[in-house]
Amino acid sequence: MDHNKSNDNNNDSRNVAFYVREANPIDLMNPGISRINVDYWTETYNAGFYLHYFLTWPDLFLVAVDPNKEIIGYIMGKVEGEGTNWHSHITALSVDLFHRKCGIASDLMKRFEEVSNKRKAYFCDLYVRVSNQVAVEMYKKMGYVIYRRVLEYYSGDPSEDAFDMRKPLLCDVDRKSVLPAPKDPIHPDEVPE
């Protein structure tokens, strides 16, 4: 099912037409996804990694497409855990540099959360660089909270900490998934697989 959208965001006067749909095998080869992965904030993965997500969680691998059928954004993730720890995880979210601040990331996340609710996830989580304050603020506006800090999560010189951010979903009526973490901060080897 496609979601059509024409967004006029108060932060940006551009009116951008796009629609969100599940990714397909051709999208994995499309230069759109690799073209989007050009900035510092976006983690990149090998083709096998993207293919694994596509084959295992196809309903959680979504693309935003413009009227010319060019990919201008994508989100991919998975579901994991057990019991009240059954949750969806956003592994990657990126929007083309020329289409940011137009509501595309928000729409991708909303659609991802809809699918997560259908999968009976208790919460949705993601990791974001501590220094990426634009993304942190966007996630907060969408109802995500900083659950804990993961020390030196992003490798590099220097390495960088991540915020583990969470949003309770429909199954978590008591919002237990966003209660204070039992340990904060943690090291990457303490992050559950």
Short mmCIF file of C-alpha atoms in Angstrom, two decimals:
data_model
loop_
_atom_site.label_atom_id
_atom_site.label_comp_id
_atom_site.label_asym_id
_atom_site.label_seq_id
_atom_site.Cartn_x
_atom_site.Cartn_y
_atom_site.Cartn_z
CA MET A 1 0.00 0.00 0.00
CA ASP A 2 1.39 3.41 -1.00
CA HIS A 3 0.95 6.50 1.11
CA ASN A 4 0.89 9.61 -1.08
CA LYS A 5 2.05 12.84 0.47
CA SER A 6 2.54 16.44 -0.54
CA ASN A 7 4.09 18.24 2.38
CA ASP A 8 4.34 21.94 3.08
CA ASN A 9 6.46 22.12 6.24
CA ASN A 10 6.54 25.36 8.26
CA ASN A 11 10.34 25.11 8.53
CA ASP A 12 10.74 24.99 4.76
CA SER A 13 8.65 26.68 2.09
CA ARG A 14 9.20 23.91 -0.46
CA ASN A 15 6.24 21.78 -1.41
CA VAL A 16 7.58 18.29 -2.08
CA ALA A 17 5.44 15.54 -3.55
CA PHE A 18 6.40 11.99 -2.61
CA TYR A 19 4.94 8.68 -1.65
CA VAL A 20 6.10 5.95 0.73
CA ARG A 21 6.09 2.29 -0.21
CA GLU A 22 7.81 -0.95 0.71
CA ALA A 23 11.19 -1.38 -0.93
CA ASN A 24 11.59 -3.87 -3.74
CA PRO A 25 14.65 -5.79 -4.99
CA ILE A 26 15.37 -3.23 -7.71
CA ASP A 27 15.58 -0.48 -5.06
CA LEU A 28 18.54 -2.24 -3.48
CA MET A 29 20.43 -1.80 -6.76
CA ASN A 30 19.03 1.67 -7.40
CA PRO A 31 21.64 4.41 -7.09
CA GLY A 32 19.10 6.32 -4.99
CA ILE A 33 19.87 4.47 -1.77
CA SER A 34 23.65 4.72 -2.18
CA ARG A 35 23.34 8.36 -3.29
CA ILE A 36 21.50 9.17 -0.07
CA ASN A 37 24.27 7.61 2.04
CA VAL A 38 26.80 10.38 1.43
CA ASP A 39 26.74 12.44 4.60
CA TYR A 40 28.53 12.01 7.91
CA TRP A 41 25.38 11.10 9.82
CA THR A 42 24.41 8.11 7.69
CA GLU A 43 25.86 4.70 8.42
CA THR A 44 26.48 2.63 5.32
CA TYR A 45 26.37 -1.13 5.00
CA ASN A 46 27.32 -3.71 2.41
CA ALA A 47 24.80 -5.01 -0.14
CA GLY A 48 24.37 -8.28 1.76
CA PHE A 49 23.30 -6.39 4.89
CA TYR A 50 20.59 -4.48 2.99
CA LEU A 51 19.46 -7.69 1.29
CA HIS A 52 19.19 -9.50 4.65
CA TYR A 53 16.89 -6.77 6.00
CA PHE A 54 14.85 -6.75 2.81
CA LEU A 55 14.33 -10.52 2.88
CA THR A 56 13.75 -10.83 6.64
CA TRP A 57 11.68 -7.71 7.40
CA PRO A 58 10.35 -6.45 4.04
CA ASP A 59 7.50 -4.52 5.65
CA LEU A 60 10.05 -2.56 7.72
CA PHE A 61 12.16 -1.54 4.71
CA LEU A 62 10.43 1.49 3.22
CA VAL A 63 11.39 4.06 0.60
CA ALA A 64 10.14 7.57 -0.12
CA VAL A 65 9.84 8.16 -3.86
CA ASP A 66 9.34 11.39 -5.79
CA PRO A 67 7.00 11.72 -8.82
CA ASN A 68 9.92 10.77 -11.12
CA LYS A 69 10.20 7.47 -9.19
CA GLU A 70 13.56 8.49 -7.73
CA ILE A 71 14.27 7.35 -4.18
CA ILE A 72 14.66 10.39 -1.95
CA GLY A 73 14.63 8.68 1.44
CA TYR A 74 14.49 5.31 3.14
CA ILE A 75 14.11 3.61 6.48
CA MET A 76 14.96 0.04 7.37
CA GLY A 77 14.66 -1.89 10.56
CA LYS A 78 13.81 -5.11 12.29
CA VAL A 79 11.83 -6.63 15.15
CA GLU A 80 13.54 -8.51 17.94
CA GLY A 81 13.34 -9.43 21.62
CA GLU A 82 10.88 -11.41 23.72
CA GLY A 83 7.88 -10.61 25.88
CA THR A 84 7.71 -6.95 26.85
CA ASN A 85 11.11 -6.48 25.21
CA TRP A 86 9.61 -7.40 21.79
CA HIS A 87 10.34 -4.24 19.85
CA SER A 88 11.14 -2.73 16.49
CA HIS A 89 14.52 -1.17 15.87
CA ILE A 90 15.27 1.49 13.28
CA THR A 91 18.62 0.48 11.82
CA ALA A 92 18.89 3.24 9.22
CA LEU A 93 16.93 6.35 8.29
CA SER A 94 18.19 8.78 5.70
CA VAL A 95 16.79 11.43 3.39
CA ASP A 96 18.49 12.95 0.35
CA LEU A 97 20.29 16.19 1.24
CA PHE A 98 18.09 18.21 -1.13
CA HIS A 99 14.83 16.92 0.37
CA ARG A 100 15.43 17.39 4.08
CA LYS A 101 13.11 19.41 6.32
CA CYS A 102 10.14 18.51 4.12
CA GLY A 103 8.53 15.90 6.38
CA ILE A 104 9.92 12.85 4.58
CA ALA A 105 11.77 11.43 7.60
CA SER A 106 8.69 11.96 9.78
CA ASP A 107 6.46 10.16 7.29
CA LEU A 108 8.88 7.25 6.98
CA MET A 109 9.01 6.93 10.76
CA LYS A 110 5.23 7.12 11.16
CA ARG A 111 4.76 4.37 8.59
CA PHE A 112 7.50 2.29 10.31
CA GLU A 113 5.67 2.73 13.64
CA GLU A 114 2.36 1.66 12.03
CA VAL A 115 3.96 -1.58 10.86
CA SER A 116 5.60 -2.02 14.28
CA ASN A 117 2.19 -1.73 15.93
CA LYS A 118 0.80 -4.37 13.55
CA ARG A 119 3.67 -6.62 14.61
CA LYS A 120 2.65 -6.06 18.27
CA ALA A 121 5.96 -4.42 19.22
CA TYR A 122 6.01 -2.83 22.66
CA PHE A 123 8.33 -0.02 21.65
CA CYS A 124 10.46 1.28 18.83
CA ASP A 125 14.09 2.17 19.41
CA LEU A 126 17.00 3.66 17.50
CA TYR A 127 20.55 4.82 18.04
CA VAL A 128 21.66 8.32 17.08
CA ARG A 129 24.98 10.12 17.39
CA VAL A 130 25.00 12.39 20.45
CA SER A 131 26.32 15.21 18.25
CA ASN A 132 23.41 14.93 15.76
CA GLN A 133 21.19 17.37 17.61
CA VAL A 134 18.93 18.02 14.60
CA ALA A 135 17.96 14.33 14.54
CA VAL A 136 17.70 14.10 18.34
CA GLU A 137 15.26 17.03 18.37
CA MET A 138 13.22 15.56 15.50
CA TYR A 139 12.93 12.24 17.34
CA LYS A 140 11.90 14.02 20.55
CA LYS A 141 9.15 15.88 18.66
CA MET A 142 7.90 12.48 17.46
CA GLY A 143 7.64 11.18 21.05
CA TYR A 144 11.01 9.45 21.48
CA VAL A 145 12.91 9.81 24.72
CA ILE A 146 16.57 9.31 25.51
CA TYR A 147 16.59 5.98 27.31
CA ARG A 148 20.35 5.77 27.89
CA ARG A 149 23.75 6.65 26.47
CA VAL A 150 25.92 4.02 24.74
CA LEU A 151 29.58 4.93 25.13
CA GLU A 152 31.78 4.86 22.01
CA TYR A 153 29.02 3.19 19.96
CA TYR A 154 30.17 4.74 16.68
CA SER A 155 33.70 3.79 15.70
CA GLY A 156 36.04 6.33 14.21
CA ASP A 157 38.77 8.69 15.22
CA PRO A 158 37.53 9.76 17.64
CA SER A 159 34.74 7.34 18.46
CA GLU A 160 31.38 8.82 19.40
CA ASP A 161 28.67 8.02 21.91
CA ALA A 162 25.10 7.27 20.86
CA PHE A 163 21.77 7.97 22.48
CA ASP A 164 19.51 4.92 22.67
CA MET A 165 16.12 6.55 22.05
CA ARG A 166 12.76 4.84 22.52
CA LYS A 167 9.10 5.42 21.93
CA PRO A 168 6.41 3.25 23.53
CA LEU A 169 3.94 1.77 21.07
CA LEU A 170 0.30 0.68 21.48
CA CYS A 171 1.12 -2.57 23.32
CA ASP A 172 3.01 -0.67 26.03
CA VAL A 173 0.00 1.01 27.63
CA ASP A 174 1.89 1.52 30.90
CA ARG A 175 4.94 3.03 29.12
CA LYS A 176 7.27 0.61 30.93
CA SER A 177 9.69 0.60 27.98
CA VAL A 178 10.69 4.19 28.70
CA LEU A 179 11.15 3.92 32.45
CA PRO A 180 14.71 4.84 33.46
CA ALA A 181 17.26 2.33 32.19
CA PRO A 182 18.67 -0.04 34.84
CA LYS A 183 22.17 1.09 33.82
CA ASP A 184 23.14 4.35 32.14
CA PRO A 185 25.52 4.74 30.42
CA ILE A 186 26.45 1.36 28.97
CA HIS A 187 29.21 0.07 26.69
CA PRO A 188 28.48 -1.32 23.19
CA ASP A 189 29.18 -4.90 24.35
CA GLU A 190 26.30 -4.52 26.83
CA VAL A 191 23.77 -3.72 24.08
CA PRO A 192 21.50 -6.75 23.59
CA GLU A 193 21.81 -8.40 20.18
#
